[in-house]
Amino acid sequence: MKNKRLNLGTGAIGPLLLKMSLPAITANVVVAFYNLLDVFWLSRIGPKAVAALTVCFPIQILLAAIGIGTGVGAASFGARMFGAGQTDRAEKVAGQAVFLSAVLGIVVLVSCEIFTEPILRLFGATDDILPLSKMYLTTYIVCAPFMFFTMMGNNILRAEGNPNPAMFVIFVLACTGAVLDPILIFGLGPFPEMGIKGAGYAAVCAYFLSALLCFIFFMSDRSGYQMSRRNLVPDLSLILSVYRVGFPAFIMNLSVSVVITVYNHVLGGFGAQAVATFGIIFRLNGIIIFLLFGIGHGVLPMVGFNYGAGLYERLRQTVRTAVRWSVAIAGMSILLALLFAEHIVAVFTSDHSLLTIAMPAMRIYVTALIFLGPAIIAINMFNGLGMGFTATSLLFFRDLFVLIPFLIFVAPRIGLNAVWCAHPLSNLFLIVISWLWTRMLFKKLG
């Protein structure tokens, strides 16, 4: 451990940043490709199936927000207890994660099964999209308890210094879903054709297996946690401690769900094909954004270490290196999108009217990456410095004061292309605010 800590303060920044970022990049990109494969296979059914999946996407992100927020809070508590030598308290928080995943999962499952149509309407389903959306959601939502436990368990495993099992769980999740998607959607081998329900069943199987793996790791000798029945008894004070820490992570993910919901409602006025277009370009962009967040995850511990060690110039160099990498990746991605938009979109649809909408949409929407990359680095820098409120505020201000008002009040009056412009314009605002905040911080550091 000592050598590893010294390397954070003395090793060459570029190779060290790559080493710190690579695990997160790998896991993030694998998950992004799985999300993209969902769209790829459902596009074979038709644009309405993709639109139905897009309407359900903010619901999926809302579930992820609950799981991640709880997981981050539990992981923080567990790490502090391990550090303090209070293993029994760390084990207690793991038991609370099992309890919370079961209770929250059942509440969400029952609510979505009873109020399916009102929930889908709330998240942007129109009359022509609603039937397929109901078929997908009522199937997919069964995975809620397993999803919550996977996300909570994954964070808790990392907290005890067990990143490899945590990453393995994510790989199994993504690979299981990717393999089962075409089998269950189209009915390969002994399985009947299930259509859009097949994608939901694939997710249920994938999350069940990943949750089972998390539980097996917890019960094994490799884990510092030892499950017992007494730790499953709810502890209100401990649960409140978990959510005090995890609330910012919940809000950050919740804001994504709100933004996608607004997009769904605005685009619904332009028809199912516009909603399907957003589903395609959002998930294509997701690969690059997840990659950029992977670099950001590598920046976070390096910034925190160098700040704590008083190595402020090294901190600046780390941030500058990461920003250069993010700009290079974003620039190459934009160039590819501008040159090959037609070929990329054609992978997901042969529908002429959808292609007509999607090609200009992709070329416009992807330009946001050049602003978003450096902003992601800045957000992770602030998190690494313990300035979580600042990091959350940056995204909150972008969404509340620029993106959502533009989508609701401006874009519908101008036309469909203005909807795609909302993302680049709001991220231009984000990078300006991030740069000003970062500049003030660097001046304080001297």
Tab-separated table of C-alpha atoms in Angstrom:
chain	number	residue	atom	x	y	z
A	1	MET	CA	0.000	0.000	0.000
A	2	LYS	CA	2.823	2.402	0.840
A	3	ASN	CA	4.472	2.036	-2.584
A	4	LYS	CA	1.176	2.532	-4.322
A	5	ARG	CA	0.587	5.762	-2.401
A	6	LEU	CA	4.086	7.016	-3.222
A	7	ASN	CA	3.500	6.315	-6.913
A	8	LEU	CA	0.467	8.596	-6.871
A	9	GLY	CA	2.759	11.430	-5.852
A	10	THR	CA	5.942	10.652	-7.778
A	11	GLY	CA	5.234	8.428	-10.808
A	12	ALA	CA	5.015	9.744	-14.373
A	13	ILE	CA	1.550	11.290	-14.688
A	14	GLY	CA	0.543	9.888	-18.095
A	15	PRO	CA	1.206	6.171	-17.435
A	16	LEU	CA	-0.140	6.481	-13.888
A	17	LEU	CA	-3.346	8.136	-15.089
A	18	LEU	CA	-3.798	5.368	-17.653
A	19	LYS	CA	-3.271	2.705	-14.985
A	20	MET	CA	-5.757	4.375	-12.636
A	21	SER	CA	-8.349	4.930	-15.384
A	22	LEU	CA	-8.188	1.643	-17.289
A	23	PRO	CA	-10.322	-0.552	-14.961
A	24	ALA	CA	-13.119	2.032	-14.851
A	25	ILE	CA	-12.869	2.666	-18.605
A	26	THR	CA	-13.090	-1.062	-19.341
A	27	ALA	CA	-16.098	-1.659	-17.088
A	28	ASN	CA	-17.872	1.505	-18.282
A	29	VAL	CA	-17.397	0.754	-21.973
A	30	VAL	CA	-18.578	-2.853	-21.550
A	31	VAL	CA	-21.807	-1.605	-19.926
A	32	ALA	CA	-22.223	1.071	-22.628
A	33	PHE	CA	-21.893	-1.557	-25.374
A	34	TYR	CA	-24.505	-3.717	-23.641
A	35	ASN	CA	-26.887	-0.736	-23.569
A	36	LEU	CA	-26.172	-0.149	-27.255
A	37	LEU	CA	-26.818	-3.806	-28.119
A	38	ASP	CA	-30.308	-3.457	-26.626
A	39	VAL	CA	-31.019	-0.740	-29.186
A	40	PHE	CA	-29.353	-2.723	-31.995
A	41	TRP	CA	-31.491	-5.829	-31.509
A	42	LEU	CA	-34.744	-3.969	-30.844
A	43	SER	CA	-34.192	-1.826	-33.946
A	44	ARG	CA	-34.722	-5.079	-35.895
A	45	ILE	CA	-38.309	-5.058	-34.602
A	46	GLY	CA	-38.850	-1.451	-35.688
A	47	PRO	CA	-38.516	2.229	-34.672
A	48	LYS	CA	-41.411	1.959	-32.195
A	49	ALA	CA	-39.558	-0.736	-30.228
A	50	VAL	CA	-36.523	1.564	-29.944
A	51	ALA	CA	-38.819	4.438	-28.944
A	52	ALA	CA	-40.440	2.217	-26.289
A	53	LEU	CA	-37.016	1.370	-24.862
A	54	THR	CA	-36.099	5.079	-24.885
A	55	VAL	CA	-39.241	5.956	-22.903
A	56	CYS	CA	-38.285	3.333	-20.291
A	57	PHE	CA	-34.664	4.523	-20.139
A	58	PRO	CA	-35.234	7.340	-17.584
A	59	ILE	CA	-37.014	4.795	-15.377
A	60	GLN	CA	-33.929	2.569	-15.585
A	61	ILE	CA	-31.709	5.529	-14.691
A	62	LEU	CA	-33.980	6.425	-11.769
A	63	LEU	CA	-33.570	2.875	-10.456
A	64	ALA	CA	-29.812	3.186	-10.987
A	65	ALA	CA	-29.857	6.487	-9.063
A	66	ILE	CA	-31.435	4.732	-6.076
A	67	GLY	CA	-28.967	1.831	-6.265
A	68	ILE	CA	-25.883	3.989	-6.805
A	69	GLY	CA	-26.857	6.562	-4.165
A	70	THR	CA	-27.404	3.822	-1.582
A	71	GLY	CA	-24.267	1.980	-2.697
A	72	VAL	CA	-22.016	5.049	-2.506
A	73	GLY	CA	-23.286	5.867	0.984
A	74	ALA	CA	-22.890	2.278	2.176
A	75	ALA	CA	-19.431	2.011	0.620
A	76	SER	CA	-18.262	5.220	2.289
A	77	PHE	CA	-19.510	4.030	5.687
A	78	GLY	CA	-18.006	0.566	5.217
A	79	ALA	CA	-14.611	1.945	4.162
A	80	ARG	CA	-14.468	4.241	7.196
A	81	MET	CA	-15.403	1.400	9.538
A	82	PHE	CA	-12.755	-0.911	8.048
A	83	GLY	CA	-10.217	1.895	8.401
A	84	ALA	CA	-11.181	2.377	12.035
A	85	GLY	CA	-10.916	-1.359	12.692
A	86	GLN	CA	-14.658	-1.638	13.407
A	87	THR	CA	-15.302	-4.680	11.221
A	88	ASP	CA	-18.618	-5.439	12.923
A	89	ARG	CA	-20.003	-2.035	11.874
A	90	ALA	CA	-18.763	-2.578	8.311
A	91	GLU	CA	-20.517	-5.956	8.230
A	92	LYS	CA	-23.648	-4.281	9.550
A	93	VAL	CA	-23.784	-1.893	6.588
A	94	ALA	CA	-23.496	-4.837	4.161
A	95	GLY	CA	-26.491	-6.437	5.883
A	96	GLN	CA	-28.407	-3.166	5.586
A	97	ALA	CA	-27.665	-3.134	1.845
A	98	VAL	CA	-29.309	-6.561	1.514
A	99	PHE	CA	-32.311	-5.331	3.517
A	100	LEU	CA	-32.651	-2.087	1.525
A	101	SER	CA	-32.279	-3.792	-1.858
A	102	ALA	CA	-35.084	-6.215	-0.969
A	103	VAL	CA	-37.467	-3.593	0.450
A	104	LEU	CA	-36.836	-0.929	-2.200
A	105	GLY	CA	-36.921	-3.524	-4.970
A	106	ILE	CA	-40.298	-4.896	-3.881
A	107	VAL	CA	-41.767	-1.377	-3.488
A	108	VAL	CA	-40.604	-0.380	-6.981
A	109	LEU	CA	-41.724	-3.689	-8.510
A	110	VAL	CA	-45.238	-3.525	-7.043
A	111	SER	CA	-45.625	0.191	-7.859
A	112	CYS	CA	-44.626	-0.266	-11.497
A	113	GLU	CA	-46.856	-3.302	-11.962
A	114	ILE	CA	-49.893	-1.492	-10.509
A	115	PHE	CA	-49.344	1.967	-12.023
A	116	THR	CA	-47.649	0.968	-15.282
A	117	GLU	CA	-49.546	3.277	-17.635
A	118	PRO	CA	-49.451	6.460	-15.483
A	119	ILE	CA	-45.719	5.956	-14.873
A	120	LEU	CA	-44.997	5.517	-18.582
A	121	ARG	CA	-47.106	8.581	-19.427
A	122	LEU	CA	-45.121	10.550	-16.855
A	123	PHE	CA	-41.858	9.537	-18.527
A	124	GLY	CA	-43.022	10.500	-22.016
A	125	ALA	CA	-44.920	7.578	-23.572
A	126	THR	CA	-47.339	8.568	-26.347
A	127	ASP	CA	-50.315	6.520	-27.559
A	128	ASP	CA	-48.359	4.816	-30.345
A	129	ILE	CA	-45.410	3.929	-28.075
A	130	LEU	CA	-47.377	2.937	-24.951
A	131	PRO	CA	-48.258	-0.720	-25.801
A	132	LEU	CA	-44.636	-1.776	-26.433
A	133	SER	CA	-43.431	0.297	-23.463
A	134	LYS	CA	-45.856	-1.557	-21.159
A	135	MET	CA	-44.675	-4.920	-22.457
A	136	TYR	CA	-41.039	-4.017	-21.762
A	137	LEU	CA	-41.468	-2.311	-18.378
A	138	THR	CA	-43.697	-4.965	-16.792
A	139	THR	CA	-41.055	-7.561	-17.684
A	140	TYR	CA	-37.928	-5.527	-16.938
A	141	ILE	CA	-39.077	-4.241	-13.540
A	142	VAL	CA	-38.834	-7.751	-12.047
A	143	CYS	CA	-35.062	-7.191	-11.936
A	144	ALA	CA	-35.380	-4.212	-9.522
A	145	PRO	CA	-34.357	-6.043	-6.287
A	146	PHE	CA	-31.426	-7.735	-8.068
A	147	MET	CA	-30.346	-4.453	-9.695
A	148	PHE	CA	-30.331	-2.650	-6.354
A	149	PHE	CA	-28.296	-5.375	-4.667
A	150	THR	CA	-25.831	-5.527	-7.581
A	151	MET	CA	-25.191	-1.773	-7.454
A	152	MET	CA	-24.992	-1.618	-3.680
A	153	GLY	CA	-22.863	-4.758	-3.463
A	154	ASN	CA	-20.526	-3.559	-6.194
A	155	ASN	CA	-19.773	-0.337	-4.337
A	156	ILE	CA	-19.368	-2.131	-1.007
A	157	LEU	CA	-16.898	-4.634	-2.494
A	158	ARG	CA	-14.782	-1.733	-3.796
A	159	ALA	CA	-14.910	-0.106	-0.367
A	160	GLU	CA	-13.095	-3.048	1.248
A	161	GLY	CA	-10.358	-2.878	-1.399
A	162	ASN	CA	-11.809	-5.641	-3.585
A	163	PRO	CA	-12.024	-4.009	-7.059
A	164	ASN	CA	-11.484	-7.186	-9.103
A	165	PRO	CA	-14.617	-9.062	-7.934
A	166	ALA	CA	-16.584	-5.831	-8.348
A	167	MET	CA	-15.404	-5.440	-11.946
A	168	PHE	CA	-15.998	-9.151	-12.647
A	169	VAL	CA	-19.628	-8.765	-11.532
A	170	ILE	CA	-20.142	-5.923	-14.033
A	171	PHE	CA	-18.555	-7.974	-16.830
A	172	VAL	CA	-20.837	-10.925	-16.084
A	173	LEU	CA	-23.861	-8.609	-15.989
A	174	ALA	CA	-23.091	-7.053	-19.378
A	175	CYS	CA	-22.013	-10.277	-21.099
A	176	THR	CA	-25.051	-12.241	-19.859
A	177	GLY	CA	-27.416	-9.554	-21.088
A	178	ALA	CA	-25.610	-9.240	-24.425
A	179	VAL	CA	-25.767	-13.007	-25.074
A	180	LEU	CA	-29.389	-13.461	-23.966
A	181	ASP	CA	-30.771	-10.416	-25.824
A	182	PRO	CA	-30.892	-11.905	-29.358
A	183	ILE	CA	-31.749	-15.397	-28.055
A	184	LEU	CA	-34.841	-14.225	-26.166
A	185	ILE	CA	-35.912	-11.420	-28.516
A	186	PHE	CA	-35.898	-13.541	-31.687
A	187	GLY	CA	-36.342	-17.022	-30.211
A	188	LEU	CA	-33.150	-18.929	-30.950
A	189	GLY	CA	-32.731	-22.624	-30.105
A	190	PRO	CA	-35.319	-23.942	-27.623
A	191	PHE	CA	-36.482	-20.437	-26.640
A	192	PRO	CA	-39.679	-18.959	-28.133
A	193	GLU	CA	-39.672	-15.548	-29.818
A	194	MET	CA	-40.537	-12.954	-27.155
A	195	GLY	CA	-39.952	-9.656	-28.969
A	196	ILE	CA	-39.413	-6.632	-26.740
A	197	LYS	CA	-40.278	-8.741	-23.675
A	198	GLY	CA	-37.183	-10.821	-24.442
A	199	ALA	CA	-34.974	-7.785	-23.787
A	200	GLY	CA	-36.675	-7.379	-20.412
A	201	TYR	CA	-36.201	-11.053	-19.513
A	202	ALA	CA	-32.527	-10.844	-20.559
A	203	ALA	CA	-32.025	-7.965	-18.117
A	204	VAL	CA	-33.767	-9.889	-15.318
A	205	CYS	CA	-31.497	-12.918	-15.861
A	206	ALA	CA	-28.366	-10.745	-16.063
A	207	TYR	CA	-29.119	-8.839	-12.857
A	208	PHE	CA	-30.137	-12.006	-11.002
A	209	LEU	CA	-26.795	-13.623	-11.880
A	210	SER	CA	-24.792	-10.499	-10.967
A	211	ALA	CA	-26.634	-10.187	-7.627
A	212	LEU	CA	-25.960	-13.868	-6.921
A	213	LEU	CA	-22.247	-13.356	-7.635
A	214	CYS	CA	-22.136	-10.368	-5.267
A	215	PHE	CA	-23.745	-12.471	-2.547
A	216	ILE	CA	-21.286	-15.336	-3.159
A	217	PHE	CA	-18.346	-12.919	-2.848
A	218	PHE	CA	-19.779	-11.579	0.413
A	219	MET	CA	-20.073	-15.110	1.815
A	220	SER	CA	-16.602	-16.196	0.686
A	221	ASP	CA	-13.312	-16.019	2.580
A	222	ARG	CA	-12.101	-13.404	0.072
A	223	SER	CA	-14.445	-10.812	1.573
A	224	GLY	CA	-13.973	-8.865	4.779
A	225	TYR	CA	-17.748	-8.932	5.245
A	226	GLN	CA	-19.419	-11.826	7.011
A	227	MET	CA	-23.181	-11.961	6.509
A	228	SER	CA	-25.375	-12.807	9.497
A	229	ARG	CA	-29.093	-12.542	10.221
A	230	ARG	CA	-28.638	-9.934	12.938
A	231	ASN	CA	-27.105	-7.540	10.379
A	232	LEU	CA	-30.272	-7.766	8.271
A	233	VAL	CA	-32.359	-6.159	11.035
A	234	PRO	CA	-33.023	-2.536	9.956
A	235	ASP	CA	-30.935	0.085	11.758
A	236	LEU	CA	-32.529	3.504	11.139
A	237	SER	CA	-29.542	5.561	12.316
A	238	LEU	CA	-27.207	3.593	10.044
A	239	ILE	CA	-29.594	3.894	7.089
A	240	LEU	CA	-29.768	7.682	7.595
A	241	SER	CA	-25.951	7.828	7.695
A	242	VAL	CA	-25.826	5.940	4.398
A	243	TYR	CA	-28.215	8.345	2.662
A	244	ARG	CA	-26.555	11.484	4.035
A	245	VAL	CA	-23.401	10.496	2.153
A	246	GLY	CA	-25.095	8.930	-0.879
A	247	PHE	CA	-27.602	11.723	-1.525
A	248	PRO	CA	-25.374	13.786	-3.907
A	249	ALA	CA	-24.734	10.682	-6.058
A	250	PHE	CA	-28.490	10.037	-6.114
A	251	ILE	CA	-29.213	13.629	-7.192
A	252	MET	CA	-26.603	13.521	-9.983
A	253	ASN	CA	-28.152	10.387	-11.477
A	254	LEU	CA	-31.696	11.608	-10.851
A	255	SER	CA	-30.959	14.737	-12.898
A	256	VAL	CA	-30.073	12.520	-15.883
A	257	SER	CA	-33.432	10.759	-15.556
A	258	VAL	CA	-35.270	14.098	-15.435
A	259	VAL	CA	-33.435	15.413	-18.507
A	260	ILE	CA	-34.207	12.290	-20.571
A	261	THR	CA	-37.849	12.501	-19.484
A	262	VAL	CA	-38.021	16.095	-20.746
A	263	TYR	CA	-36.416	15.003	-24.028
A	264	ASN	CA	-39.017	12.219	-24.364
A	265	HIS	CA	-41.920	14.620	-23.835
A	266	VAL	CA	-40.570	17.242	-26.249
A	267	LEU	CA	-39.633	14.695	-28.924
A	268	GLY	CA	-42.963	12.904	-28.512
A	269	GLY	CA	-44.522	15.918	-30.205
A	270	PHE	CA	-42.431	15.156	-33.298
A	271	GLY	CA	-43.428	11.462	-33.396
A	272	ALA	CA	-42.105	8.025	-32.397
A	273	GLN	CA	-39.229	8.220	-34.892
A	274	ALA	CA	-37.839	11.335	-33.194
A	275	VAL	CA	-37.943	9.522	-29.829
A	276	ALA	CA	-36.245	6.482	-31.405
A	277	THR	CA	-33.554	8.756	-32.881
A	278	PHE	CA	-32.794	10.130	-29.428
A	279	GLY	CA	-32.524	6.585	-28.065
A	280	ILE	CA	-29.953	5.687	-30.718
A	281	ILE	CA	-27.755	8.796	-30.523
A	282	PHE	CA	-27.912	8.965	-26.714
A	283	ARG	CA	-26.574	5.429	-26.368
A	284	LEU	CA	-23.973	5.911	-29.103
A	285	ASN	CA	-22.734	8.995	-27.261
A	286	GLY	CA	-22.852	6.970	-24.065
A	287	ILE	CA	-19.849	4.896	-25.159
A	288	ILE	CA	-17.658	8.008	-25.404
A	289	ILE	CA	-19.136	9.615	-22.288
A	290	PHE	CA	-18.529	6.439	-20.262
A	291	LEU	CA	-14.960	6.399	-21.578
A	292	LEU	CA	-14.491	10.034	-20.486
A	293	PHE	CA	-15.941	9.248	-17.060
A	294	GLY	CA	-13.426	6.396	-16.828
A	295	ILE	CA	-10.612	8.932	-17.207
A	296	GLY	CA	-12.362	11.096	-14.628
A	297	HIS	CA	-12.443	8.181	-12.176
A	298	GLY	CA	-8.678	7.876	-12.628
A	299	VAL	CA	-8.210	11.592	-11.960
A	300	LEU	CA	-10.200	11.534	-8.717
A	301	PRO	CA	-7.775	9.589	-6.441
A	302	MET	CA	-4.698	11.233	-8.012
A	303	VAL	CA	-6.083	14.711	-7.354
A	304	GLY	CA	-7.076	13.786	-3.812
A	305	PHE	CA	-3.634	12.355	-3.018
A	306	ASN	CA	-1.683	15.282	-4.476
A	307	TYR	CA	-3.904	17.811	-2.726
A	308	GLY	CA	-3.421	16.037	0.592
A	309	ALA	CA	0.344	15.877	0.007
A	310	GLY	CA	0.527	19.570	-0.905
A	311	LEU	CA	1.750	18.733	-4.448
A	312	TYR	CA	-0.345	21.432	-6.113
A	313	GLU	CA	1.666	21.730	-9.319
A	314	ARG	CA	1.407	17.975	-9.817
A	315	LEU	CA	-2.329	18.268	-9.196
A	316	ARG	CA	-2.567	20.879	-11.981
A	317	GLN	CA	-0.520	18.732	-14.356
A	318	THR	CA	-2.760	15.734	-13.667
A	319	VAL	CA	-5.874	17.758	-14.514
A	320	ARG	CA	-4.264	19.268	-17.634
A	321	THR	CA	-3.159	15.845	-18.877
A	322	ALA	CA	-6.648	14.425	-18.373
A	323	VAL	CA	-8.229	17.421	-20.139
A	324	ARG	CA	-5.908	16.962	-23.136
A	325	TRP	CA	-6.853	13.278	-23.321
A	326	SER	CA	-10.562	14.084	-23.088
A	327	VAL	CA	-10.354	16.716	-25.832
A	328	ALA	CA	-8.425	14.319	-28.109
A	329	ILE	CA	-10.978	11.522	-27.594
A	330	ALA	CA	-13.908	13.912	-28.072
A	331	GLY	CA	-12.330	15.436	-31.182
A	332	MET	CA	-11.769	12.049	-32.827
A	333	SER	CA	-15.319	10.963	-31.948
A	334	ILE	CA	-16.814	14.114	-33.460
A	335	LEU	CA	-14.751	13.684	-36.631
A	336	LEU	CA	-15.943	10.074	-37.017
A	337	ALA	CA	-19.557	11.117	-36.448
A	338	LEU	CA	-19.363	13.935	-38.991
A	339	LEU	CA	-17.758	11.731	-41.645
A	340	PHE	CA	-19.636	8.475	-41.105
A	341	ALA	CA	-22.979	9.451	-39.527
A	342	GLU	CA	-24.989	7.730	-42.265
A	343	HIS	CA	-23.080	4.451	-41.963
A	344	ILE	CA	-23.184	4.455	-38.156
A	345	VAL	CA	-26.928	5.129	-37.952
A	346	ALA	CA	-27.629	2.593	-40.726
A	347	VAL	CA	-26.328	-0.148	-38.402
A	348	PHE	CA	-29.398	0.455	-36.210
A	349	THR	CA	-32.108	1.044	-38.798
A	350	SER	CA	-32.957	0.730	-42.465
A	351	ASP	CA	-36.075	2.897	-42.070
A	352	HIS	CA	-35.627	5.812	-44.500
A	353	SER	CA	-37.593	8.367	-42.472
A	354	LEU	CA	-35.670	7.472	-39.305
A	355	LEU	CA	-32.353	7.779	-41.165
A	356	THR	CA	-33.400	11.214	-42.436
A	357	ILE	CA	-33.954	12.420	-38.861
A	358	ALA	CA	-31.040	10.591	-37.233
A	359	MET	CA	-28.144	11.672	-39.478
A	360	PRO	CA	-28.325	15.442	-38.811
A	361	ALA	CA	-29.283	14.707	-35.194
A	362	MET	CA	-26.115	12.721	-34.616
A	363	ARG	CA	-23.879	15.333	-36.259
A	364	ILE	CA	-25.322	18.083	-34.064
A	365	TYR	CA	-25.661	16.168	-30.782
A	366	VAL	CA	-22.140	14.721	-30.815
A	367	THR	CA	-20.469	18.171	-30.893
A	368	ALA	CA	-21.291	18.474	-27.180
A	369	LEU	CA	-18.469	16.020	-26.420
A	370	ILE	CA	-15.783	18.659	-27.007
A	371	PHE	CA	-17.229	20.667	-24.093
A	372	LEU	CA	-18.383	17.743	-21.981
A	373	GLY	CA	-14.981	15.988	-21.821
A	374	PRO	CA	-13.096	18.729	-19.917
A	375	ALA	CA	-16.183	19.364	-17.763
A	376	ILE	CA	-16.235	15.699	-16.679
A	377	ILE	CA	-12.578	16.008	-15.647
A	378	ALA	CA	-13.389	19.155	-13.649
A	379	ILE	CA	-16.326	17.461	-11.911
A	380	ASN	CA	-14.165	14.501	-10.881
A	381	MET	CA	-11.421	16.887	-9.762
A	382	PHE	CA	-13.861	18.620	-7.411
A	383	ASN	CA	-15.038	15.245	-6.107
A	384	GLY	CA	-11.417	14.235	-5.495
A	385	LEU	CA	-10.893	17.426	-3.481
A	386	GLY	CA	-13.905	16.650	-1.308
A	387	MET	CA	-15.967	19.387	-3.006
A	388	GLY	CA	-18.893	17.130	-3.876
A	389	PHE	CA	-21.422	19.960	-3.591
A	390	THR	CA	-19.539	21.978	-6.214
A	391	ALA	CA	-19.446	18.996	-8.586
A	392	THR	CA	-23.180	18.389	-8.162
A	393	SER	CA	-23.969	22.096	-8.548
A	394	LEU	CA	-22.250	22.295	-11.940
A	395	LEU	CA	-24.544	19.660	-13.447
A	396	PHE	CA	-27.578	20.967	-11.588
A	397	PHE	CA	-27.114	24.524	-12.913
A	398	ARG	CA	-26.571	23.266	-16.457
A	399	ASP	CA	-29.757	21.210	-16.427
A	400	LEU	CA	-31.990	23.586	-14.476
A	401	PHE	CA	-30.997	26.913	-16.020
A	402	VAL	CA	-29.982	26.034	-19.591
A	403	LEU	CA	-30.866	22.564	-20.897
A	404	ILE	CA	-34.406	22.056	-19.576
A	405	PRO	CA	-35.638	25.645	-20.238
A	406	PHE	CA	-34.217	25.516	-23.782
A	407	LEU	CA	-35.905	22.170	-24.457
A	408	ILE	CA	-39.288	23.244	-23.092
A	409	PHE	CA	-39.575	26.874	-24.189
A	410	VAL	CA	-37.249	27.392	-27.174
A	411	ALA	CA	-36.689	24.184	-29.158
A	412	PRO	CA	-40.359	23.324	-29.930
A	413	ARG	CA	-40.839	26.802	-31.455
A	414	ILE	CA	-37.806	26.475	-33.739
A	415	GLY	CA	-37.991	22.845	-34.843
A	416	LEU	CA	-36.525	19.386	-34.366
A	417	ASN	CA	-32.894	20.341	-35.041
A	418	ALA	CA	-33.108	22.859	-32.188
A	419	VAL	CA	-33.825	19.940	-29.827
A	420	TRP	CA	-30.511	18.365	-30.815
A	421	CYS	CA	-28.745	21.740	-30.337
A	422	ALA	CA	-29.834	21.880	-26.678
A	423	HIS	CA	-27.149	19.387	-25.609
A	424	PRO	CA	-24.121	21.190	-27.141
A	425	LEU	CA	-25.353	24.624	-25.983
A	426	SER	CA	-25.925	23.506	-22.391
A	427	ASN	CA	-22.514	21.843	-22.243
A	428	LEU	CA	-20.880	25.006	-23.596
A	429	PHE	CA	-22.369	26.717	-20.536
A	430	LEU	CA	-21.092	23.858	-18.351
A	431	ILE	CA	-17.497	24.110	-19.582
A	432	VAL	CA	-17.423	27.906	-19.129
A	433	ILE	CA	-18.636	27.629	-15.523
A	434	SER	CA	-16.291	24.671	-14.865
A	435	TRP	CA	-13.322	26.616	-16.261
A	436	LEU	CA	-14.077	29.698	-14.131
A	437	TRP	CA	-14.477	27.582	-10.990
A	438	THR	CA	-11.289	25.627	-11.726
A	439	ARG	CA	-9.347	28.827	-12.391
A	440	MET	CA	-10.426	30.252	-9.017
A	441	LEU	CA	-9.390	27.020	-7.314
A	442	PHE	CA	-5.946	26.977	-8.942
A	443	LYS	CA	-5.382	30.604	-7.906
A	444	LYS	CA	-6.171	29.683	-4.300
A	445	LEU	CA	-3.661	26.843	-4.470
A	446	GLY	CA	-0.978	29.337	-5.546
